[in-house]
Amino acid sequence: SQQGEEDPQALSIQEGENATMNCSYKTSINNLQWYRQNSGRGLVHLILIRSNEREKHSGRLRVTLDTSKKSSSLLITASRAADTASYFCATGMRGGSEKLVFGKGTKLTVNP
Amino acid sequence: DAGVIQSPRHEVTEMGQEVTLRCKPISGHDYLFWYRQTMMRGLELLIYFNNNVPIDDSGMPEDRFSAKMPNASFSTLKIQPSEPRDSAVYFCASSSLLGQPQHFGDGTRLSIL
């Protein structure tokens, strides 16, 4: 069963706007990762945030983690048409498992 | 810097046929993962290897599925016999360390008629 659940399932915005995607999970985690998938391609890692971190930045990406609420958010600022893709969160569960459990993703469309 | 390489990119075959998917991980990565992606179930982990040894195959749906990793640079996922419900995109991914980001290939889109 999915550990991470992204919200919303789909998001459509205009170029230049910010896009926020959320992820909720159920059990204790070591880290949480965000990935992007362009149509017809494999997933590409964007950012990893550890369970003892609250916020992390990478370029136009900002990720927050609230372990008390078991949730994370991915913010893409000043979106571009090239940001159109599906975005997935993946949780690495506490206990040392190498497995990542992926959510079903948020499909982001950025209209030019 | 070569990424994870999968072949074939597309496979169309008839029900009952044997299907073999191939993967070359990134050199130096000790972990290799096979995933299946469908609209209904999302991305599911089928099996993963550490140093060529299968560690967890609990995601393999049935005995019709088997995976091998004969050496550090090659892995196969085999379906025999194939069924229409096996139609999906199959991804291979590799990573260097526990919990580190995974690098994905571009997948094999499998259609079983």
Coordinates of N, CA and C in Angstrom, one line a residue:
Chain A
S1 N 0.9 -1.2 0.0 CA 0.0 0.0 0.0 C 0.9 1.2 0.0
Q2 N 0.4 2.4 -0.6 CA 1.2 3.6 -0.7 C 1.4 4.1 0.7
Q3 N 2.6 4.6 1.0 CA 2.9 5.3 2.2 C 2.6 6.7 2.0
G4 N 3.1 7.3 1.0 CA 2.9 8.7 0.7 C 1.7 9.0 -0.2
E5 N 1.0 10.0 0.1 CA -0.2 10.4 -0.7 C -0.1 11.8 -1.0
E6 N 0.0 12.1 -2.3 CA 0.2 13.5 -2.8 C -1.2 14.2 -2.9
D7 N -1.2 15.5 -2.8 CA -2.4 16.2 -2.9 C -2.0 17.6 -3.4
P8 N -2.7 18.2 -4.5 CA -3.8 17.5 -5.2 C -3.3 16.5 -6.2
Q9 N -4.2 15.8 -6.8 CA -3.9 14.8 -7.8 C -3.4 15.5 -9.1
A10 N -4.0 16.7 -9.3 CA -3.7 17.4 -10.5 C -3.8 18.9 -10.2
L11 N -2.9 19.7 -10.8 CA -2.8 21.1 -10.6 C -2.4 21.8 -11.9
S12 N -3.2 22.9 -12.2 CA -2.9 23.6 -13.4 C -2.8 25.1 -13.1
I13 N -1.7 25.7 -13.5 CA -1.4 27.1 -13.2 C -0.8 27.8 -14.4
Q14 N -0.7 29.1 -14.3 CA -0.1 29.9 -15.3 C 1.4 30.0 -15.0
E15 N 2.2 30.2 -16.1 CA 3.6 30.4 -16.0 C 3.8 31.6 -15.1
G16 N 4.8 31.5 -14.2 CA 5.2 32.6 -13.3 C 4.5 32.5 -11.9
E17 N 3.5 31.7 -11.9 CA 2.8 31.4 -10.6 C 3.6 30.4 -9.8
N18 N 3.3 30.3 -8.5 CA 3.9 29.3 -7.6 C 3.0 28.1 -7.6
A19 N 3.7 26.9 -7.5 CA 2.9 25.7 -7.4 C 3.3 25.0 -6.1
T20 N 2.3 24.6 -5.3 CA 2.5 23.9 -4.1 C 1.8 22.5 -4.1
M21 N 2.6 21.5 -3.8 CA 2.1 20.1 -3.7 C 2.4 19.6 -2.3
N22 N 1.5 18.8 -1.9 CA 1.6 18.2 -0.5 C 1.7 16.7 -0.5
C23 N 2.3 16.2 0.5 CA 2.5 14.8 0.7 C 2.2 14.4 2.1
S24 N 1.4 13.4 2.3 CA 1.1 12.9 3.7 C 1.6 11.5 3.8
Y25 N 2.0 11.1 4.9 CA 2.5 9.7 5.1 C 2.0 9.1 6.4
K26 N 2.3 7.9 6.6 CA 1.6 7.2 7.8 C 2.6 6.8 8.9
T27 N 3.8 6.4 8.6 CA 4.7 5.8 9.6 C 5.9 6.7 9.8
S28 N 6.7 6.4 10.8 CA 7.9 7.2 11.0 C 8.9 7.0 9.9
I29 N 9.6 8.0 9.5 CA 10.5 8.0 8.4 C 11.9 8.4 8.7
N30 N 12.9 8.0 7.9 CA 14.2 8.5 8.0 C 14.4 9.7 7.2
N31 N 13.8 9.7 6.0 CA 13.9 10.8 5.1 C 12.7 10.8 4.2
L32 N 12.5 11.9 3.5 CA 11.5 12.0 2.5 C 12.1 12.7 1.2
Q33 N 11.8 12.1 0.1 CA 12.4 12.6 -1.2 C 11.3 13.0 -2.2
W34 N 11.6 13.9 -3.0 CA 10.7 14.3 -4.1 C 11.4 14.0 -5.4
Y35 N 10.5 13.5 -6.3 CA 11.0 13.2 -7.6 C 10.1 13.8 -8.7
R36 N 10.6 14.0 -9.8 CA 9.8 14.6 -11.0 C 9.8 13.5 -12.1
Q37 N 8.7 13.4 -12.8 CA 8.6 12.5 -13.9 C 8.0 13.2 -15.1
N38 N 8.8 13.4 -16.1 CA 8.3 14.0 -17.4 C 7.6 12.8 -18.2
S39 N 6.7 13.2 -19.0 CA 5.9 12.2 -19.8 C 6.9 11.3 -20.6
G40 N 6.7 10.0 -20.4 CA 7.5 9.0 -21.1 C 8.9 8.8 -20.6
R41 N 9.2 9.4 -19.5 CA 10.6 9.3 -19.0 C 10.6 8.7 -17.6
G42 N 11.8 8.4 -17.1 CA 11.9 7.9 -15.7 C 11.8 9.0 -14.7
L43 N 11.8 8.6 -13.4 CA 11.7 9.6 -12.4 C 13.1 10.2 -12.2
V44 N 13.1 11.5 -11.8 CA 14.4 12.2 -11.6 C 14.3 12.7 -10.2
H45 N 15.4 12.5 -9.4 CA 15.4 12.9 -8.0 C 15.6 14.5 -8.0
L46 N 14.8 15.1 -7.1 CA 14.8 16.6 -6.9 C 15.5 17.0 -5.6
I47 N 15.0 16.4 -4.5 CA 15.5 16.9 -3.2 C 15.2 15.8 -2.2
L48 N 16.1 15.7 -1.2 CA 15.9 14.8 0.0 C 15.9 15.7 1.2
I49 N 15.0 15.4 2.1 CA 14.9 16.1 3.4 C 14.9 15.0 4.5
R50 N 15.8 15.2 5.5 CA 15.9 14.2 6.5 C 14.9 14.5 7.6
S51 N 14.6 13.5 8.4 CA 13.5 13.6 9.4 C 13.8 14.7 10.5
N52 N 15.1 15.0 10.6 CA 15.5 16.1 11.6 C 15.6 17.5 11.0
E53 N 15.2 17.6 9.7 CA 15.2 18.9 9.1 C 13.8 19.4 8.9
R54 N 13.6 20.7 8.8 CA 12.3 21.2 8.7 C 12.1 21.9 7.3
E55 N 13.2 22.3 6.7 CA 13.0 23.0 5.5 C 14.3 22.9 4.7
K56 N 14.1 22.8 3.3 CA 15.3 22.7 2.5 C 15.0 23.4 1.2
H57 N 16.1 24.0 0.6 CA 15.9 24.8 -0.6 C 16.9 24.2 -1.7
S58 N 16.4 24.3 -2.9 CA 17.3 23.9 -4.0 C 16.8 24.7 -5.2
G59 N 17.5 25.8 -5.6 CA 17.0 26.6 -6.7 C 15.7 27.2 -6.4
R60 N 14.7 26.9 -7.3 CA 13.4 27.4 -7.2 C 12.5 26.4 -6.4
L61 N 13.1 25.4 -5.8 CA 12.3 24.4 -5.0 C 12.5 24.7 -3.6
R62 N 11.4 24.6 -2.8 CA 11.5 24.7 -1.4 C 10.6 23.5 -0.8
V63 N 11.2 22.7 0.0 CA 10.6 21.6 0.7 C 10.5 21.8 2.1
T64 N 9.3 21.5 2.7 CA 9.1 21.6 4.2 C 8.7 20.2 4.6
L65 N 9.0 19.9 5.9 CA 8.7 18.7 6.5 C 8.2 18.9 7.9
D66 N 7.0 18.4 8.2 CA 6.4 18.5 9.5 C 6.2 17.0 10.0
T67 N 7.1 16.5 10.8 CA 7.0 15.1 11.2 C 5.8 14.9 12.2
S68 N 5.5 16.0 12.9 CA 4.3 15.8 13.9 C 3.0 15.6 13.1
K69 N 2.9 16.2 12.0 CA 1.7 16.1 11.1 C 1.9 15.0 10.1
K70 N 3.1 14.5 10.0 CA 3.4 13.5 9.0 C 3.1 14.0 7.6
S71 N 3.7 15.2 7.3 CA 3.4 15.8 6.0 C 4.6 16.6 5.5
S72 N 4.6 16.8 4.2 CA 5.6 17.5 3.5 C 5.0 18.3 2.4
S73 N 5.6 19.4 2.0 CA 5.2 20.2 0.9 C 6.3 20.5 0.0
L74 N 6.0 20.6 -1.3 CA 7.0 21.0 -2.3 C 6.5 22.3 -2.9
L75 N 7.3 23.3 -2.9 CA 6.9 24.6 -3.5 C 7.8 24.8 -4.7
I76 N 7.2 25.1 -5.8 CA 8.0 25.5 -7.0 C 7.7 27.0 -7.2
T77 N 8.6 27.8 -7.1 CA 8.4 29.3 -7.3 C 8.6 29.7 -8.8
A78 N 7.9 30.7 -9.2 CA 8.1 31.3 -10.5 C 8.1 30.1 -11.6
S79 N 7.0 29.4 -11.6 CA 6.9 28.2 -12.5 C 7.1 28.5 -14.0
R80 N 7.6 27.5 -14.7 CA 7.9 27.6 -16.1 C 7.1 26.5 -16.8
A81 N 6.9 26.6 -18.1 CA 6.3 25.6 -18.8 C 7.0 24.3 -18.7
A82 N 8.4 24.4 -18.6 CA 9.2 23.2 -18.5 C 9.0 22.4 -17.2
D83 N 8.3 23.1 -16.2 CA 8.1 22.4 -15.0 C 6.9 21.4 -15.1
T84 N 6.2 21.4 -16.2 CA 5.1 20.5 -16.4 C 5.6 19.1 -16.3
A85 N 5.0 18.3 -15.4 CA 5.5 17.0 -15.1 C 4.6 16.4 -14.0
S86 N 4.8 15.2 -13.6 CA 4.2 14.6 -12.4 C 5.3 14.6 -11.3
Y87 N 4.8 14.9 -10.1 CA 5.7 15.0 -9.0 C 5.3 14.0 -7.9
F88 N 6.3 13.3 -7.4 CA 6.1 12.2 -6.5 C 6.9 12.4 -5.2
C89 N 6.3 12.1 -4.1 CA 7.0 12.0 -2.9 C 7.3 10.5 -2.6
A90 N 8.4 10.3 -1.9 CA 8.8 8.9 -1.6 C 9.4 9.0 -0.2
T91 N 9.0 8.0 0.6 CA 9.4 8.0 2.0 C 10.4 6.8 2.3
G92 N 11.5 7.1 2.9 CA 12.4 6.1 3.4 C 12.0 5.8 4.8
M93 N 11.5 4.6 5.1 CA 11.0 4.3 6.4 C 12.0 4.0 7.5
R94 N 11.7 4.4 8.7 CA 12.6 4.2 9.8 C 12.8 2.7 10.0
G95 N 14.0 2.3 10.4 CA 14.2 0.8 10.5 C 15.2 0.3 9.6
G96 N 15.7 1.3 8.8 CA 16.9 0.9 7.9 C 16.5 0.3 6.6
S97 N 15.3 0.3 6.2 CA 14.9 -0.4 5.0 C 15.5 0.5 3.8
E98 N 16.0 -0.2 2.8 CA 16.5 0.5 1.6 C 15.3 0.9 0.7
K99 N 14.1 0.4 1.0 CA 13.0 0.6 0.1 C 12.5 2.0 0.3
L100 N 12.1 2.6 -0.9 CA 11.4 3.8 -0.9 C 10.0 3.5 -1.3
V101 N 9.0 4.1 -0.6 CA 7.6 3.9 -0.9 C 7.1 5.2 -1.6
F102 N 6.6 5.1 -2.8 CA 6.2 6.2 -3.6 C 4.7 6.5 -3.5
G103 N 4.3 7.7 -3.5 CA 2.9 8.1 -3.7 C 2.5 8.0 -5.1
K104 N 1.2 8.4 -5.4 CA 0.7 8.3 -6.8 C 1.0 9.6 -7.6
G105 N 1.5 10.6 -6.9 CA 1.9 11.7 -7.7 C 0.9 12.8 -7.9
T106 N 1.4 14.0 -8.1 CA 0.6 15.2 -8.5 C 1.0 15.6 -9.9
K107 N 0.0 15.7 -10.8 CA 0.3 16.0 -12.2 C 0.2 17.5 -12.3
L108 N 1.3 18.2 -12.5 CA 1.4 19.7 -12.6 C 1.4 20.1 -14.1
T109 N 0.5 21.0 -14.5 CA 0.5 21.6 -15.8 C 0.8 23.1 -15.7
V110 N 1.8 23.6 -16.3 CA 2.1 25.0 -16.3 C 1.8 25.5 -17.7
N111 N 0.8 26.4 -17.7 CA 0.4 26.9 -19.0 C 1.2 28.2 -19.4
P112 N 1.7 28.2 -20.6 CA 2.5 29.4 -21.0 C 1.7 30.7 -21.2
Chain B
D1 N 28.4 10.9 -18.5 CA 28.1 10.0 -17.4 C 26.9 9.3 -17.7
A2 N 27.0 8.0 -18.0 CA 25.8 7.2 -18.4 C 24.9 6.9 -17.2
G3 N 23.6 7.1 -17.5 CA 22.7 6.8 -16.4 C 22.3 5.3 -16.5
V4 N 21.1 5.0 -15.9 CA 20.6 3.6 -15.9 C 20.0 3.4 -17.3
I5 N 20.4 2.3 -17.9 CA 20.0 2.0 -19.2 C 19.1 0.8 -19.2
Q6 N 17.9 0.9 -19.8 CA 17.0 -0.1 -19.9 C 16.7 -0.5 -21.4
S7 N 16.4 -1.8 -21.6 CA 16.0 -2.2 -23.0 C 15.1 -3.4 -22.9
P8 N 14.2 -3.5 -23.8 CA 13.9 -2.5 -24.9 C 13.1 -1.4 -24.3
R9 N 12.9 -0.3 -25.0 CA 12.0 0.8 -24.6 C 10.6 0.5 -24.7
H10 N 10.3 -0.3 -25.7 CA 8.9 -0.7 -25.9 C 8.9 -2.2 -26.3
E11 N 7.8 -2.9 -25.8 CA 7.7 -4.3 -26.1 C 6.2 -4.6 -26.2
V12 N 5.9 -5.2 -27.4 CA 4.5 -5.6 -27.6 C 4.6 -7.1 -27.9
T13 N 3.8 -7.9 -27.2 CA 3.8 -9.3 -27.4 C 2.5 -9.9 -27.1
E14 N 2.3 -11.1 -27.5 CA 1.0 -11.8 -27.3 C 1.0 -12.5 -26.0
M15 N -0.1 -12.7 -25.4 CA -0.3 -13.4 -24.2 C 0.3 -14.8 -24.3
G16 N 1.0 -15.2 -23.2 CA 1.6 -16.5 -23.1 C 3.1 -16.5 -23.5
Q17 N 3.5 -15.4 -24.1 CA 4.9 -15.4 -24.5 C 5.8 -15.0 -23.4
E18 N 7.1 -15.4 -23.5 CA 8.1 -14.9 -22.4 C 8.6 -13.5 -22.8
V19 N 8.7 -12.8 -21.7 CA 9.2 -11.4 -21.9 C 10.4 -11.2 -21.0
T20 N 11.5 -10.6 -21.6 CA 12.7 -10.3 -20.8 C 13.0 -8.9 -20.9
L21 N 13.1 -8.2 -19.7 CA 13.5 -6.8 -19.7 C 14.9 -6.7 -19.1
R22 N 15.6 -5.8 -19.6 CA 17.0 -5.7 -19.2 C 17.4 -4.3 -18.6
C23 N 18.4 -4.4 -17.8 CA 18.8 -3.1 -17.1 C 20.3 -3.1 -16.8
K24 N 20.9 -2.0 -17.1 CA 22.3 -1.8 -16.8 C 22.3 -0.6 -15.8
P25 N 22.7 -0.9 -14.5 CA 22.7 0.2 -13.5 C 23.9 1.1 -13.7
I26 N 23.9 2.2 -12.9 CA 25.1 3.1 -12.9 C 26.2 2.4 -12.3
S27 N 27.4 2.5 -12.9 CA 28.6 1.8 -12.4 C 28.9 2.3 -11.0
G28 N 29.1 1.3 -10.1 CA 29.5 1.7 -8.7 C 28.3 1.7 -7.8
H29 N 27.1 1.6 -8.3 CA 25.9 1.6 -7.5 C 25.7 0.1 -7.0
D30 N 25.5 0.0 -5.7 CA 25.4 -1.4 -5.1 C 23.9 -1.9 -5.0
Y31 N 23.0 -1.0 -5.2 CA 21.6 -1.3 -5.1 C 20.9 -1.2 -6.4
L32 N 20.1 -2.2 -6.8 CA 19.3 -2.2 -8.0 C 17.8 -2.5 -7.7
F33 N 16.9 -1.7 -8.2 CA 15.5 -1.9 -7.9 C 14.7 -2.0 -9.2
W34 N 13.7 -2.9 -9.2 CA 12.8 -3.0 -10.3 C 11.4 -2.5 -9.8
Y35 N 10.8 -1.6 -10.6 CA 9.5 -1.1 -10.3 C 8.5 -1.3 -11.4
R36 N 7.2 -1.3 -11.1 CA 6.2 -1.4 -12.1 C 5.3 -0.2 -11.9
Q37 N 4.9 0.5 -13.0 CA 4.1 1.7 -12.9 C 2.8 1.5 -13.7
T38 N 1.6 1.6 -13.1 CA 0.4 1.6 -13.7 C -0.5 2.8 -13.2
M39 N -1.5 3.1 -14.0 CA -2.4 4.2 -13.6 C -3.1 3.8 -12.3
M40 N -3.5 2.6 -12.2 CA -4.3 2.2 -11.1 C -3.5 2.1 -9.8
R41 N -2.3 1.5 -9.9 CA -1.6 1.2 -8.6 C -0.4 2.1 -8.4
G42 N -0.1 3.0 -9.4 CA 1.1 3.9 -9.2 C 2.4 3.1 -9.4
L43 N 3.4 3.5 -8.7 CA 4.7 2.9 -8.8 C 4.9 1.9 -7.7
E44 N 5.1 0.6 -8.0 CA 5.2 -0.4 -7.1 C 6.6 -1.0 -7.2
L45 N 7.2 -1.3 -6.0 CA 8.5 -1.9 -6.0 C 8.3 -3.4 -6.1
L46 N 9.0 -4.0 -7.1 CA 8.8 -5.5 -7.3 C 9.9 -6.3 -6.5
I47 N 11.2 -5.8 -6.7 CA 12.3 -6.5 -6.1 C 13.5 -5.6 -6.0
Y48 N 14.4 -5.8 -5.1 CA 15.6 -5.1 -5.1 C 16.8 -6.0 -4.7
F49 N 18.0 -5.6 -5.3 CA 19.2 -6.3 -5.0 C 20.2 -5.4 -4.3
N50 N 21.0 -6.1 -3.5 CA 22.2 -5.4 -3.0 C 23.4 -6.2 -3.3
N51 N 24.4 -5.6 -4.0 CA 25.6 -6.4 -4.4 C 25.2 -7.7 -5.1
N52 N 24.3 -7.6 -6.0 CA 23.8 -8.7 -6.9 C 23.0 -9.7 -6.2
V53 N 22.7 -9.6 -4.9 CA 21.9 -10.5 -4.2 C 20.5 -10.0 -4.0
P54 N 19.5 -10.8 -4.3 CA 18.1 -10.3 -4.1 C 17.8 -10.2 -2.6
I55 N 17.3 -9.1 -2.1 CA 17.1 -8.8 -0.7 C 15.6 -8.9 -0.4
D56 N 14.8 -8.4 -1.2 CA 13.4 -8.4 -0.9 C 12.6 -8.5 -2.2
D57 N 11.9 -9.6 -2.4 CA 11.1 -9.9 -3.6 C 9.6 -9.9 -3.2
S58 N 9.3 -9.3 -2.1 CA 7.9 -9.4 -1.7 C 6.9 -8.7 -2.6
G59 N 7.4 -7.8 -3.5 CA 6.5 -7.2 -4.4 C 6.3 -7.9 -5.7
M60 N 7.0 -9.0 -5.9 CA 6.8 -9.7 -7.1 C 5.4 -10.3 -7.1
P61 N 4.6 -10.0 -8.1 CA 3.2 -10.4 -8.0 C 2.9 -11.9 -8.1
E62 N 3.7 -12.6 -8.8 CA 3.4 -14.1 -9.0 C 4.6 -14.8 -9.4
D63 N 4.5 -16.1 -9.3 CA 5.7 -16.9 -9.7 C 6.0 -16.8 -11.2
R64 N 5.2 -16.2 -11.9 CA 5.5 -15.9 -13.4 C 6.6 -14.9 -13.5
F65 N 6.8 -14.1 -12.5 CA 7.8 -13.1 -12.5 C 9.1 -13.6 -11.8
S66 N 10.2 -13.3 -12.5 CA 11.5 -13.7 -11.9 C 12.5 -12.6 -12.2
A67 N 13.5 -12.4 -11.4 CA 14.5 -11.4 -11.6 C 15.9 -12.0 -11.2
K68 N 16.9 -11.6 -12.0 CA 18.3 -12.1 -11.7 C 19.2 -10.9 -11.9
M69 N 20.3 -11.1 -11.2 CA 21.4 -10.1 -11.4 C 22.7 -10.9 -11.4
P70 N 23.1 -11.4 -12.5 CA 24.3 -12.2 -12.6 C 25.6 -11.5 -12.3
N71 N 25.7 -10.2 -12.5 CA 26.9 -9.4 -12.2 C 26.4 -8.0 -11.9
A72 N 27.4 -7.2 -11.5 CA 27.1 -5.8 -11.0 C 26.6 -4.9 -12.1
S73 N 26.7 -5.3 -13.3 CA 26.4 -4.4 -14.4 C 25.2 -4.8 -15.2
F74 N 24.4 -5.8 -14.7 CA 23.3 -6.3 -15.6 C 22.3 -7.0 -14.7
S75 N 21.0 -6.7 -15.0 CA 19.9 -7.4 -14.4 C 18.8 -7.7 -15.4
T76 N 18.1 -8.7 -15.2 CA 16.9 -9.0 -16.0 C 15.7 -9.2 -15.2
L77 N 14.6 -8.9 -15.7 CA 13.2 -9.2 -15.2 C 12.5 -10.0 -16.2
K78 N 12.1 -11.2 -15.8 CA 11.4 -12.1 -16.8 C 10.0 -12.3 -16.4
I79 N 9.1 -12.4 -17.4 CA 7.7 -12.8 -17.1 C 7.4 -13.9 -18.1
Q80 N 7.0 -15.0 -17.5 CA 6.7 -16.2 -18.2 C 5.7 -17.1 -17.5
P81 N 4.5 -17.3 -18.1 CA 4.0 -16.7 -19.3 C 3.4 -15.3 -19.1
S82 N 3.4 -14.5 -20.0 CA 2.9 -13.1 -19.9 C 1.4 -13.1 -20.0
E83 N 0.7 -12.2 -19.3 CA -0.7 -12.0 -19.4 C -1.0 -10.5 -19.6
P84 N -2.2 -10.2 -20.2 CA -2.6 -8.8 -20.5 C -2.5 -7.9 -19.3
R85 N -2.8 -8.4 -18.1 CA -2.7 -7.6 -16.9 C -1.3 -7.2 -16.5
D86 N -0.3 -7.8 -17.1 CA 1.1 -7.4 -16.9 C 1.5 -6.2 -17.7
S87 N 0.6 -5.7 -18.5 CA 0.9 -4.5 -19.3 C 1.1 -3.3 -18.3
A88 N 2.2 -2.6 -18.5 CA 2.6 -1.5 -17.6 C 3.9 -1.0 -18.1
V89 N 4.4 0.0 -17.4 CA 5.8 0.5 -17.6 C 6.7 0.0 -16.5
Y90 N 7.7 -0.7 -16.8 CA 8.6 -1.3 -15.9 C 9.9 -0.4 -15.8
F91 N 10.3 0.0 -14.6 CA 11.4 0.8 -14.4 C 12.5 0.1 -13.6
C92 N 13.7 0.3 -13.9 CA 14.9 -0.1 -13.2 C 15.5 1.2 -12.6
A93 N 16.0 1.1 -11.4 CA 16.6 2.2 -10.7 C 17.8 1.6 -9.9
S94 N 18.8 2.5 -9.7 CA 20.0 2.1 -8.9 C 20.3 3.2 -7.9
S95 N 21.0 2.8 -6.9 CA 21.5 3.8 -5.9 C 22.8 3.3 -5.3
S96 N 23.5 4.2 -4.7 CA 24.9 3.9 -4.2 C 24.8 3.5 -2.7
L97 N 23.9 4.1 -2.0 CA 23.9 3.8 -0.5 C 22.5 3.7 0.0
L98 N 22.4 3.1 1.2 CA 21.1 3.0 1.9 C 20.5 4.4 2.0
G99 N 19.2 4.5 1.5 CA 18.4 5.7 1.7 C 18.8 6.8 0.8
Q100 N 19.8 6.6 -0.1 CA 20.2 7.7 -1.0 C 19.3 7.8 -2.2
P101 N 19.3 8.9 -2.9 CA 18.4 9.1 -4.1 C 18.6 7.9 -5.1
Q102 N 17.5 7.5 -5.7 CA 17.6 6.5 -6.7 C 17.6 7.2 -8.1
H103 N 18.4 6.5 -9.0 CA 18.5 7.0 -10.4 C 17.7 6.0 -11.3
F104 N 16.8 6.5 -12.0 CA 15.9 5.7 -12.8 C 16.3 5.7 -14.3
G105 N 16.0 4.5 -14.9 CA 16.1 4.4 -16.3 C 14.8 5.0 -16.9
D106 N 14.7 5.1 -18.2 CA 13.5 5.6 -18.8 C 12.4 4.6 -19.0
G107 N 12.6 3.4 -18.5 CA 11.5 2.4 -18.5 C 11.3 1.6 -19.8
T108 N 10.6 0.5 -19.6 CA 10.2 -0.3 -20.7 C 8.7 -0.3 -20.7
R109 N 8.0 0.1 -21.8 CA 6.6 0.1 -21.9 C 6.2 -1.2 -22.5
L110 N 5.5 -2.0 -21.6 CA 5.2 -3.4 -22.0 C 3.7 -3.5 -22.3
S111 N 3.4 -4.0 -23.4 CA 1.9 -4.3 -23.8 C 1.8 -5.7 -24.1
I112 N 0.9 -6.4 -23.4 CA 0.6 -7.8 -23.6 C -0.8 -7.9 -24.3
L113 N -0.8 -8.4 -25.5 CA -2.1 -8.4 -26.2 C -2.9 -9.7 -25.9

